[in-house]
C-alpha cells in the first residue's frame, strides 16, 4: 500500500468516525426527547446542546403540529445528511 493511499484511507476512517459520532449524538437526542428524559440532568442537557448545535440548520425546518414530529424530522434529517455526506467523502478518499 502506498503512503498516499494509506493517508487517504486514514483520513477516510476519521471522517466516517466523526460523521457517525455526529449522527449518534443526534439520534441519542431524538431518543431522549421521545422518552421524555430529565432535562435537568447534565448529560441530557449536554446531548441536547450539542444536538441543537449540530442541527442548527435543520432544527425548525419542518412545521408539524406535533413537537415530537418536528424533533424527529429536524434532527433526523441532520443525522442522515451528516452520515451520507461523511460516508460519501470517505468513499471518494478511499478511491484515491
Short mmCIF file of C-alpha atoms in Angstrom, two decimals:
data_model
loop_
_atom_site.label_atom_id
_atom_site.label_comp_id
_atom_site.label_asym_id
_atom_site.label_seq_id
_atom_site.Cartn_x
_atom_site.Cartn_y
_atom_site.Cartn_z
CA UNK A 1 0.00 0.00 0.00
CA UNK A 2 1.46 3.35 -0.97
CA UNK A 3 1.87 6.14 1.57
CA UNK A 4 -0.60 8.29 -0.33
CA UNK A 5 -3.23 5.53 -0.28
CA UNK A 6 -2.63 4.91 3.43
CA UNK A 7 -3.13 8.62 4.22
CA UNK A 8 -6.36 8.67 2.20
CA UNK A 9 -7.57 5.57 3.97
CA UNK A 10 -6.76 7.02 7.40
CA UNK A 11 -8.44 10.32 6.54
CA UNK A 12 -11.49 8.43 5.28
CA UNK A 13 -11.67 6.44 8.51
CA UNK A 14 -11.52 9.63 10.59
CA UNK A 15 -14.23 11.29 8.50
CA UNK A 16 -16.52 8.27 8.87
CA UNK A 17 -15.97 8.18 12.64
CA UNK A 18 -16.71 11.90 13.01
CA UNK A 19 -19.84 11.67 10.82
CA UNK A 20 -21.08 8.62 12.73
CA UNK A 21 -20.50 10.26 16.13
CA UNK A 22 -22.43 13.31 14.97
CA UNK A 23 -25.30 11.12 13.79
CA UNK A 24 -25.25 9.12 17.03
CA UNK A 25 -25.49 12.30 19.12
CA UNK A 26 -28.45 13.47 17.06
CA UNK A 27 -30.11 10.06 17.29
CA UNK A 28 -29.47 9.96 21.02
CA UNK A 29 -31.19 13.32 21.46
CA UNK A 30 -34.20 12.11 19.44
CA UNK A 31 -34.41 9.04 21.68
CA UNK A 32 -34.04 11.12 24.86
CA UNK A 33 -36.74 13.52 23.66
CA UNK A 34 -39.16 10.72 22.78
CA UNK A 35 -38.54 9.01 26.13
CA UNK A 36 -39.02 12.34 27.95
CA UNK A 37 -35.56 12.33 29.54
CA UNK A 38 -34.99 14.62 32.51
CA UNK A 39 -33.78 17.90 31.01
CA UNK A 40 -32.33 18.94 34.36
CA UNK A 41 -29.78 16.10 34.06
CA UNK A 42 -26.33 17.30 32.95
CA UNK A 43 -25.85 14.51 30.39
CA UNK A 44 -29.26 15.12 28.83
CA UNK A 45 -28.57 18.86 28.70
CA UNK A 46 -25.14 18.29 27.13
CA UNK A 47 -26.56 15.97 24.45
CA UNK A 48 -29.35 18.47 23.75
CA UNK A 49 -26.92 21.39 23.44
CA UNK A 50 -24.60 19.51 21.08
CA UNK A 51 -27.51 18.14 19.02
CA UNK A 52 -29.06 21.60 18.80
CA UNK A 53 -25.76 23.00 17.53
CA UNK A 54 -25.30 20.17 15.01
CA UNK A 55 -28.87 20.50 13.73
CA UNK A 56 -28.98 24.29 13.83
CA UNK A 57 -29.64 24.42 10.09
CA UNK A 58 -32.49 21.88 10.19
CA UNK A 59 -33.89 22.35 13.69
CA UNK A 60 -37.07 24.24 12.74
CA UNK A 61 -37.15 23.27 9.09
CA UNK A 62 -40.45 21.41 9.46
CA UNK A 63 -43.65 22.86 10.94
CA UNK A 64 -45.61 19.82 12.02
CA UNK A 65 -48.24 20.41 14.70
CA UNK A 66 -46.76 17.74 16.93
CA UNK A 67 -43.50 18.67 18.67
CA UNK A 68 -42.19 15.09 18.54
CA UNK A 69 -42.57 15.04 14.74
CA UNK A 70 -40.58 18.29 14.42
CA UNK A 71 -37.80 16.85 16.59
CA UNK A 72 -37.66 13.53 14.76
CA UNK A 73 -37.69 15.13 11.30
CA UNK A 74 -35.42 18.08 12.05
CA UNK A 75 -32.75 16.23 13.99
CA UNK A 76 -33.20 13.04 11.96
CA UNK A 77 -32.62 14.89 8.70
CA UNK A 78 -29.40 16.38 10.08
CA UNK A 79 -28.21 12.92 11.19
CA UNK A 80 -28.91 11.44 7.76
CA UNK A 81 -27.17 14.30 5.96
CA UNK A 82 -24.07 14.04 8.15
CA UNK A 83 -23.88 10.29 7.64
CA UNK A 84 -24.49 10.48 3.89
CA UNK A 85 -22.02 13.30 3.27
CA UNK A 86 -19.38 11.85 5.62
CA UNK A 87 -19.53 8.41 4.07
CA UNK A 88 -19.59 9.82 0.53
CA UNK A 89 -16.48 11.92 1.19
CA UNK A 90 -14.75 8.95 2.80
CA UNK A 91 -15.60 6.77 -0.18
CA UNK A 92 -14.05 9.28 -2.55
CA UNK A 93 -10.90 9.49 -0.42
CA UNK A 94 -10.54 5.73 -0.38
CA UNK A 95 -10.58 5.59 -4.16
CA UNK A 96 -7.59 7.92 -4.49
#
